[in-house]
CSV table of C-alpha atoms and ligand atoms in Angstrom, one decimal:
chain,number,residue,atom,x,y,z
E,1,MET,CA,84.0,3.9,-33.1
E,2,ARG,CA,84.4,6.5,-30.4
E,3,HIS,CA,81.3,8.6,-30.0
E,4,ILE,CA,77.9,7.1,-30.9
E,5,ILE,CA,75.9,9.9,-32.4
E,6,ASP,CA,74.2,7.7,-35.0
E,7,LEU,CA,74.3,3.9,-35.0
E,8,SER,CA,75.4,4.1,-38.6
E,9,ASP,CA,78.7,5.5,-37.2
E,10,LEU,CA,79.5,1.8,-36.6
E,11,THR,CA,81.1,-0.2,-39.4
E,12,GLU,CA,79.5,-3.5,-40.3
E,13,LYS,CA,82.2,-5.3,-38.4
E,14,GLU,CA,81.8,-3.1,-35.3
E,15,PHE,CA,78.1,-3.6,-35.3
E,16,SER,CA,78.4,-7.4,-35.8
E,17,ASP,CA,80.9,-7.5,-32.9
E,18,LEU,CA,78.5,-5.5,-30.7
E,19,TYR,CA,75.6,-7.8,-31.6
E,20,LYS,CA,77.6,-10.9,-30.8
E,21,LEU,CA,78.6,-9.4,-27.4
E,22,THR,CA,75.0,-8.5,-26.8
E,23,ASN,CA,74.0,-12.1,-27.4
E,24,ASN,CA,76.7,-13.4,-25.1
E,25,ILE,CA,75.5,-11.1,-22.4
E,26,ILE,CA,71.9,-12.1,-22.9
E,27,ASP,CA,72.8,-15.8,-22.7
E,28,ARG,CA,75.4,-15.6,-19.9
E,29,PRO,CA,74.9,-12.3,-17.9
E,30,GLU,CA,76.7,-13.7,-14.9
E,31,GLY,CA,80.0,-13.6,-16.9
E,32,TYR,CA,79.9,-9.8,-17.0
E,33,THR,CA,79.2,-8.7,-13.5
E,34,ASP,CA,82.7,-7.2,-13.0
E,35,ALA,CA,83.4,-6.2,-16.6
E,36,CYS,CA,83.2,-2.4,-15.9
E,37,ARG,CA,84.3,-2.4,-12.3
E,38,GLY,CA,85.8,1.0,-11.4
E,39,LYS,CA,84.2,2.7,-14.4
E,40,VAL,CA,81.9,5.7,-14.0
E,41,LEU,CA,79.1,6.6,-16.4
E,42,GLY,CA,78.1,10.3,-16.6
E,43,SER,CA,74.4,10.3,-17.4
E,44,LEU,CA,73.0,13.7,-18.5
E,45,PHE,CA,69.3,13.8,-19.2
E,46,TYR,CA,68.0,17.2,-20.2
E,47,GLU,CA,64.7,15.7,-21.2
E,48,PRO,CA,62.3,13.1,-19.6
E,49,SER,CA,63.1,9.5,-20.0
E,50,THR,CA,62.2,6.2,-18.3
E,51,ARG,CA,63.6,3.3,-20.3
E,52,THR,CA,66.7,4.9,-21.8
E,53,ASN,CA,67.8,6.5,-18.6
E,54,LEU,CA,67.0,3.5,-16.3
E,55,SER,CA,68.3,1.0,-18.8
E,56,PHE,CA,71.7,2.8,-19.2
E,57,SER,CA,72.0,3.1,-15.4
E,58,THR,CA,71.0,-0.6,-14.9
E,59,ALA,CA,73.3,-1.7,-17.7
E,60,MET,CA,76.3,0.1,-16.0
E,61,MET,CA,75.4,-1.3,-12.6
E,62,ARG,CA,75.1,-4.9,-14.0
E,63,LEU,CA,78.6,-4.5,-15.3
E,64,GLY,CA,79.9,-3.5,-11.9
E,65,GLY,CA,80.3,0.2,-12.7
E,66,SER,CA,78.6,3.2,-11.3
E,67,VAL,CA,76.6,6.2,-12.5
E,68,VAL,CA,76.6,9.9,-11.7
E,69,GLY,CA,74.5,12.6,-13.3
E,70,PHE,CA,71.0,14.2,-13.5
E,71,SER,CA,67.7,13.5,-15.0
E,72,ASP,CA,66.4,17.0,-14.5
E,73,PRO,CA,68.5,19.8,-15.9
E,74,GLY,CA,66.9,22.1,-13.3
E,75,SER,CA,69.2,20.4,-10.7
E,76,SER,CA,72.4,21.0,-12.7
E,77,SER,CA,74.4,24.1,-13.5
E,78,THR,CA,72.5,24.5,-16.8
E,79,ALA,CA,69.9,26.2,-14.7
E,80,LYS,CA,72.6,28.8,-13.9
E,81,GLY,CA,73.3,29.4,-17.5
E,82,GLU,CA,76.3,27.0,-18.0
E,83,THR,CA,77.0,26.2,-21.6
E,84,LEU,CA,76.9,22.6,-22.9
E,85,LYS,CA,80.6,22.9,-23.7
E,86,ASP,CA,81.5,23.7,-20.1
E,87,THR,CA,79.3,21.0,-18.7
E,88,ILE,CA,80.7,18.4,-21.1
E,89,ASN,CA,84.3,19.5,-20.4
E,90,MET,CA,83.7,19.0,-16.7
E,91,VAL,CA,81.8,15.7,-16.8
E,92,SER,CA,84.3,14.2,-19.2
E,93,SER,CA,87.0,14.9,-16.6
E,94,TYR,CA,85.1,13.0,-14.0
E,95,ALA,CA,83.5,10.1,-15.9
E,96,ASP,CA,84.7,7.4,-18.3
E,97,LEU,CA,81.7,7.6,-20.6
E,98,ILE,CA,78.9,10.1,-21.1
E,99,VAL,CA,75.4,9.4,-22.1
E,100,MET,CA,73.3,12.4,-23.0
E,101,ARG,CA,69.7,13.2,-24.0
E,102,ASN,CA,69.0,16.8,-25.0
E,103,PRO,CA,66.0,18.5,-26.7
E,104,ARG,CA,68.2,20.4,-29.2
E,105,GLU,CA,68.9,18.6,-32.5
E,106,GLY,CA,72.6,18.1,-33.0
E,107,ALA,CA,73.4,18.4,-29.3
E,108,ALA,CA,75.2,15.1,-29.1
E,109,LYS,CA,77.5,15.9,-32.0
E,110,ALA,CA,78.2,19.3,-30.4
E,111,ALA,CA,78.9,17.6,-27.0
E,112,SER,CA,81.3,15.2,-28.7
E,113,LEU,CA,83.5,18.0,-29.8
E,114,TYR,CA,84.3,18.9,-26.2
E,115,SER,CA,84.5,15.5,-24.6
E,116,SER,CA,87.7,13.5,-23.9
E,117,VAL,CA,85.6,10.4,-23.3
E,118,PRO,CA,83.0,8.7,-25.6
E,119,VAL,CA,79.7,10.4,-25.8
E,120,ILE,CA,76.6,8.3,-26.5
E,121,ASN,CA,73.6,10.1,-28.0
E,122,ALA,CA,70.5,9.1,-26.0
E,123,GLY,CA,68.2,11.3,-28.2
E,124,ASP,CA,68.8,14.8,-29.6
E,125,GLY,CA,65.4,16.4,-30.1
E,126,GLY,CA,63.5,14.9,-33.1
E,127,HIS,CA,66.8,13.9,-34.8
E,128,LEU,CA,68.4,10.6,-33.8
E,129,HIS,CA,68.3,7.9,-31.1
E,130,PRO,CA,71.0,5.4,-31.9
E,131,THR,CA,70.7,3.1,-28.8
E,132,GLN,CA,67.0,2.7,-29.5
E,133,THR,CA,68.0,1.5,-32.9
E,134,LEU,CA,70.4,-0.9,-31.3
E,135,THR,CA,67.5,-2.1,-29.2
E,136,ASP,CA,65.3,-2.4,-32.3
E,137,MET,CA,68.0,-4.2,-34.3
E,138,VAL,CA,68.8,-6.7,-31.5
E,139,THR,CA,65.0,-7.5,-31.3
E,140,ILE,CA,64.6,-8.0,-35.1
E,141,LEU,CA,67.8,-10.0,-35.4
E,142,ARG,CA,67.2,-12.2,-32.4
E,143,LEU,CA,63.5,-12.9,-33.1
E,144,ARG,CA,63.6,-13.0,-36.9
E,145,GLY,CA,67.1,-14.1,-37.6
E,146,SER,CA,67.8,-11.4,-40.1
E,147,ALA,CA,66.8,-7.9,-41.1
E,148,ASP,CA,67.1,-8.7,-44.9
E,149,ASN,CA,64.1,-9.5,-47.0
E,150,MET,CA,61.4,-7.9,-45.0
E,151,LYS,CA,58.5,-5.5,-45.4
E,152,ILE,CA,58.5,-3.0,-42.5
E,153,GLY,CA,55.7,-0.6,-41.6
E,154,LEU,CA,56.6,2.5,-39.6
E,155,CYS,CA,53.5,4.0,-38.1
E,156,GLY,CA,52.6,7.1,-36.2
E,157,ASP,CA,54.7,10.2,-35.8
E,158,LEU,CA,57.3,9.9,-38.5
E,159,LYS,CA,58.0,13.7,-38.4
E,160,TYR,CA,59.2,14.1,-34.9
E,161,GLY,CA,59.9,10.4,-34.0
E,162,ARG,CA,63.7,10.3,-33.7
E,163,THR,CA,63.6,6.5,-33.3
E,164,VAL,CA,62.2,6.1,-36.8
E,165,HIS,CA,64.8,8.4,-38.3
E,166,SER,CA,67.7,6.5,-36.6
E,167,LEU,CA,66.2,3.1,-37.6
E,168,LEU,CA,65.8,4.1,-41.3
E,169,HIS,CA,69.4,5.3,-41.3
E,170,PHE,CA,70.6,2.0,-40.1
E,171,LEU,CA,68.4,-0.3,-42.2
E,172,GLU,CA,70.1,1.2,-45.3
E,173,ARG,CA,72.7,-1.5,-44.9
E,174,TYR,CA,70.3,-4.4,-45.3
E,175,HIS,CA,69.0,-6.0,-48.5
E,176,ASN,CA,65.6,-6.2,-50.0
E,177,VAL,CA,63.8,-4.2,-47.3
E,178,GLU,CA,60.6,-2.4,-48.3
E,179,PHE,CA,59.3,0.5,-46.2
E,180,TYR,CA,55.7,1.5,-45.6
E,181,LEU,CA,55.5,4.9,-44.0
E,182,ILE,CA,52.1,5.0,-42.3
E,183,ALA,CA,51.4,8.5,-41.0
E,184,PRO,CA,48.8,11.3,-41.3
E,185,ASP,CA,49.8,14.2,-43.6
E,186,ALA,CA,50.8,16.5,-40.7
E,187,LEU,CA,53.3,13.8,-39.3
E,188,LYS,CA,54.9,12.5,-42.5
E,189,LEU,CA,58.6,11.8,-42.7
E,190,PRO,CA,60.6,15.0,-43.0
E,191,SER,CA,61.9,15.8,-46.5
E,192,TYR,CA,65.6,15.3,-45.5
E,193,MET,CA,64.7,11.7,-44.5
E,194,ILE,CA,62.8,11.2,-47.8
E,195,THR,CA,65.9,12.4,-49.6
E,196,PHE,CA,67.9,9.9,-47.6
E,197,LEU,CA,65.7,7.0,-48.7
E,198,LYS,CA,65.9,8.1,-52.3
E,199,GLU,CA,69.6,8.6,-52.3
E,200,HIS,CA,70.1,5.1,-50.9
E,201,ASN,CA,67.6,3.4,-53.2
E,202,MET,CA,65.5,2.3,-50.3
E,203,PRO,CA,62.0,1.4,-51.7
E,204,TYR,CA,59.2,3.2,-49.8
E,205,CYS,CA,55.6,3.9,-50.0
E,206,GLU,CA,53.6,6.5,-48.0
E,207,VAL,CA,50.2,5.2,-46.9
E,208,GLY,CA,47.4,6.8,-44.8
E,209,SER,CA,46.4,3.9,-42.6
E,210,ILE,CA,47.6,0.7,-41.0
E,211,ASP,CA,44.7,-1.3,-42.6
E,212,ALA,CA,46.0,-0.6,-46.1
E,213,VAL,CA,49.2,-2.6,-45.6
E,214,LEU,CA,48.9,-4.7,-42.4
E,215,PRO,CA,48.6,-8.2,-44.1
E,216,GLU,CA,51.8,-7.5,-46.1
E,217,LEU,CA,54.1,-6.7,-43.1
E,218,ASP,CA,56.8,-8.7,-41.5
E,219,VAL,CA,57.5,-6.0,-38.9
E,220,LEU,CA,55.2,-3.2,-37.7
E,221,TYR,CA,57.1,-0.4,-35.8
E,222,MET,CA,54.6,1.6,-33.9
E,223,THR,CA,55.3,5.1,-32.4
E,224,ARG,CA,53.4,7.5,-30.3
E,225,ILE,CA,52.5,11.0,-31.3
E,226,GLN,CA,55.2,13.3,-29.8
E,227,ARG,CA,53.1,15.7,-27.9
E,228,GLU,CA,56.1,17.6,-26.4
E,229,ARG,CA,57.4,18.5,-29.9
E,230,PHE,CA,54.1,20.0,-31.1
E,231,VAL,CA,54.0,23.7,-31.5
E,232,SER,CA,50.3,23.9,-30.9
E,233,ALA,CA,48.1,22.0,-28.4
E,234,GLN,CA,45.2,22.1,-30.9
E,235,GLU,CA,47.4,20.5,-33.6
E,236,TYR,CA,48.1,17.7,-31.2
E,237,ALA,CA,44.5,17.2,-30.1
E,238,ASN,CA,43.5,16.8,-33.8
E,239,LEU,CA,45.8,13.8,-34.3
E,240,GLU,CA,45.8,12.0,-31.0
E,241,GLY,CA,44.0,8.7,-31.2
E,242,ASN,CA,44.7,8.2,-35.0
E,243,TYR,CA,46.6,5.2,-36.2
E,244,GLN,CA,45.7,2.7,-33.6
E,245,LEU,CA,46.6,-1.0,-33.5
E,246,THR,CA,44.0,-3.3,-31.9
E,247,ALA,CA,43.6,-7.1,-31.4
E,248,GLU,CA,40.8,-7.0,-34.0
E,249,LYS,CA,43.2,-5.5,-36.6
E,250,MET,CA,45.9,-8.1,-35.6
E,251,ARG,CA,43.7,-10.9,-37.0
E,252,ARG,CA,44.6,-9.7,-40.5
E,253,ALA,CA,48.4,-9.6,-39.9
E,254,LYS,CA,50.9,-12.4,-40.7
E,255,LYS,CA,51.2,-15.2,-38.1
E,256,ASP,CA,54.8,-14.3,-37.5
E,257,MET,CA,54.7,-10.5,-37.8
E,258,LEU,CA,56.5,-8.7,-35.1
E,259,VAL,CA,55.1,-5.6,-33.4
E,260,LEU,CA,57.8,-3.3,-32.1
E,261,HIS,CA,57.4,0.0,-30.2
E,262,PRO,CA,60.2,2.1,-28.6
E,263,LEU,CA,57.7,2.9,-25.8
E,264,PRO,CA,56.2,4.8,-24.0
E,265,ARG,CA,52.9,3.8,-25.5
E,266,VAL,CA,50.0,6.1,-25.2
E,267,ASP,CA,46.9,4.7,-27.0
E,268,GLU,CA,48.3,3.8,-30.4
E,269,ILE,CA,48.5,0.1,-29.3
E,270,ALA,CA,45.4,-1.0,-27.5
E,271,GLN,CA,45.9,-2.9,-24.3
E,272,ASP,CA,44.3,-6.0,-25.8
E,273,VAL,CA,47.3,-6.4,-28.2
E,274,ASP,CA,49.7,-7.0,-25.3
E,275,ASP,CA,48.9,-10.7,-24.9
E,276,ASP,CA,49.5,-11.5,-28.5
E,277,PRO,CA,52.8,-13.3,-28.8
E,278,ARG,CA,53.6,-11.1,-31.9
E,279,ALA,CA,53.6,-8.0,-29.6
E,280,VAL,CA,57.3,-8.0,-28.6
E,281,TYR,CA,57.7,-4.4,-27.3
E,282,PHE,CA,58.3,-5.3,-23.7
E,283,ARG,CA,60.9,-8.0,-24.7
E,284,GLN,CA,62.4,-5.3,-26.9
E,285,ALA,CA,62.9,-2.9,-24.0
E,286,ARG,CA,64.7,-5.7,-22.1
E,287,PHE,CA,66.9,-6.5,-25.1
E,288,GLY,CA,67.8,-2.7,-25.0
E,289,MET,CA,69.4,-3.0,-21.6
E,290,PHE,CA,71.6,-5.9,-22.8
E,291,GLY,CA,72.5,-3.9,-26.0
E,292,ARG,CA,73.5,-1.0,-23.8
E,293,MET,CA,75.6,-3.2,-21.6
E,294,ALA,CA,77.5,-4.4,-24.7
E,295,LEU,CA,78.0,-0.8,-25.9
E,296,LEU,CA,79.2,0.5,-22.5
E,297,LEU,CA,81.6,-2.4,-22.2
E,298,THR,CA,83.0,-1.9,-25.7
E,299,LEU,CA,83.4,1.9,-25.4
E,300,SER,CA,84.8,1.7,-21.8
E,301,LYS,CA,87.9,0.0,-23.2
E,302,LEU,CA,88.8,3.0,-25.4
E,303,PRO,CA,91.7,5.1,-24.1
E,304,PHE,CA,91.1,8.7,-22.8
E,305,VAL,CA,91.9,11.2,-25.5
E,306,ARG,CA,92.0,14.9,-24.8
E,307,ALA,CA,89.3,16.6,-26.8
E,308,VAL,CA,90.6,18.6,-29.8
E,309,HIS,CA,88.5,21.5,-30.8
E,310,GLN,CA,87.8,20.7,-34.4
E,311,GLU,CA,86.7,23.2,-37.1
E,312,ILE,CA,83.7,21.8,-38.8
E,313,GLY,CA,83.8,24.1,-41.8
E,314,ALA,CA,83.8,27.6,-43.3
E,315,ARG,CA,81.8,30.6,-42.2
E,316,GLY,CA,78.9,32.3,-44.1
E,317,LEU,CA,76.3,29.6,-43.6
E,318,ARG,CA,73.7,28.8,-40.9
E,319,CYS,CA,71.4,25.9,-40.2
E,320,SER,CA,67.8,26.4,-41.2
E,321,ASN,CA,66.4,24.3,-38.3
E,322,HIS,CA,65.3,26.5,-35.4
E,323,LYS,CA,65.6,23.6,-33.0
E,324,CYS,CA,69.3,23.0,-34.0
E,325,ILE,CA,71.9,23.2,-31.2
E,326,THR,CA,73.7,25.9,-33.2
E,327,LYS,CA,70.9,28.3,-32.4
E,328,THR,CA,71.6,28.3,-28.6
E,329,GLU,CA,75.3,27.3,-28.3
E,330,LEU,CA,76.7,30.2,-30.3
E,331,TYR,CA,80.4,29.3,-29.8
E,332,LEU,CA,80.1,26.1,-31.8
E,333,PRO,CA,82.5,25.8,-34.8
E,334,PRO,CA,81.1,27.4,-38.0
E,335,LEU,CA,79.1,25.4,-40.5
E,336,SER,CA,79.9,24.5,-44.0
E,337,GLY,CA,78.2,23.0,-47.0
E,338,MET,CA,80.6,20.1,-47.0
E,339,ALA,CA,78.1,17.5,-46.1
E,340,GLY,CA,76.0,18.1,-49.2
E,341,GLY,CA,74.5,21.3,-47.9
E,342,ARG,CA,73.4,19.6,-44.6
E,343,CYS,CA,74.1,20.8,-41.1
E,344,PRO,CA,76.9,18.6,-39.6
E,345,TYR,CA,75.1,18.7,-36.3
E,346,CYS,CA,71.4,18.0,-37.1
E,347,ASP,CA,71.3,17.2,-40.8
E,348,ALA,CA,68.9,20.0,-41.7
E,349,PRO,CA,69.6,22.1,-44.8
E,350,LEU,CA,72.1,24.9,-44.5
E,351,GLU,CA,71.2,28.4,-45.7
E,352,LYS,CA,73.3,31.6,-46.3
E,353,ALA,CA,73.8,33.7,-43.1
E,354,GLU,CA,72.4,37.3,-43.5
D,401,LIG,C1,61.5,7.1,-27.4
D,401,LIG,C2,62.2,8.5,-27.4
D,401,LIG,O1,62.5,9.0,-26.3
D,401,LIG,O2,62.5,8.9,-28.4
D,401,LIG,N1,61.5,6.5,-26.2
D,401,LIG,C3,62.5,5.7,-25.8
D,401,LIG,O3,63.7,6.2,-25.8
D,401,LIG,N2,62.3,4.4,-25.6
D,401,LIG,C4,60.2,7.2,-28.1
D,401,LIG,C5,59.2,8.3,-27.5
D,401,LIG,O4,59.5,9.0,-26.6
D,401,LIG,O5,58.1,8.2,-28.1
């Protein structure tokens, strides 16, 4: 474990140690107030964020460390045309850890190639968001005891919702989990994620409404429609307001079902659900801060290693995803079909370069 691009980068043992540490911090936070004294977190947010940004900063401060960085790329040298490579090269010579959110898919992986300190992916476009998955897993494990033997509904924007993609990747390691994918046609799970479910024998069923499956579910993972990733405003307007959870609907759900949401919520969960004890999304956000404390503490103990510029593969192929980091950072190592024809940065299919 060095860079956290996807939570599935962690072995079972590494994740179980991280979860144990998270629990210890939740139960005895006063024991960790100096655990990262003298350490500096470089926090690079190229995209808006409230919870992820603030919870990482708070996590570092609660460990006695400090934070430098930006939450608006307009105030960094990116606005002057600096490459991601140069920014990461610099920041990794100032800070002990880097957390980065970027709208380009595969950006965290690209950054990790040029960093001498651990890089944590805080969201790369619609691709992955591993520390949200850590947050989700801590919530499910603490409140349910286990992530095995459950029926989980994932509802809303399954196309652009990176939290859903990351969570599905990680749940692959649990047993007897059934997935209900609840989304309108325009926001269905991307085909590369469906392939992932099939390849890993993860039973799934695509359904068109919450009502169809609600009484079956043990966990309902709600998401908002990602307005900022829509190409057309009209397309967004047509879908906003669909797939809403209300107190009325909750009457048909199991007594111990958990409602999770990575937040921010727009109107997909009505305000009248908030007082229901099964609605755990605000507790979830707090667990996220403790999970991030455990992650920062664990990674901060790793030694500084000068970045080696690795070759990712052979020439002659390009990524088919126009949002991929390889489309803007043209110096990145060439792509190969090694990973089963998938882009090693963003997982989209590779195609022959002209
Ligand atoms: C999510 C994100 O940024 O992907 N928010 C978060 O990190 N808690 C979900 C979202 O923006 O809808």
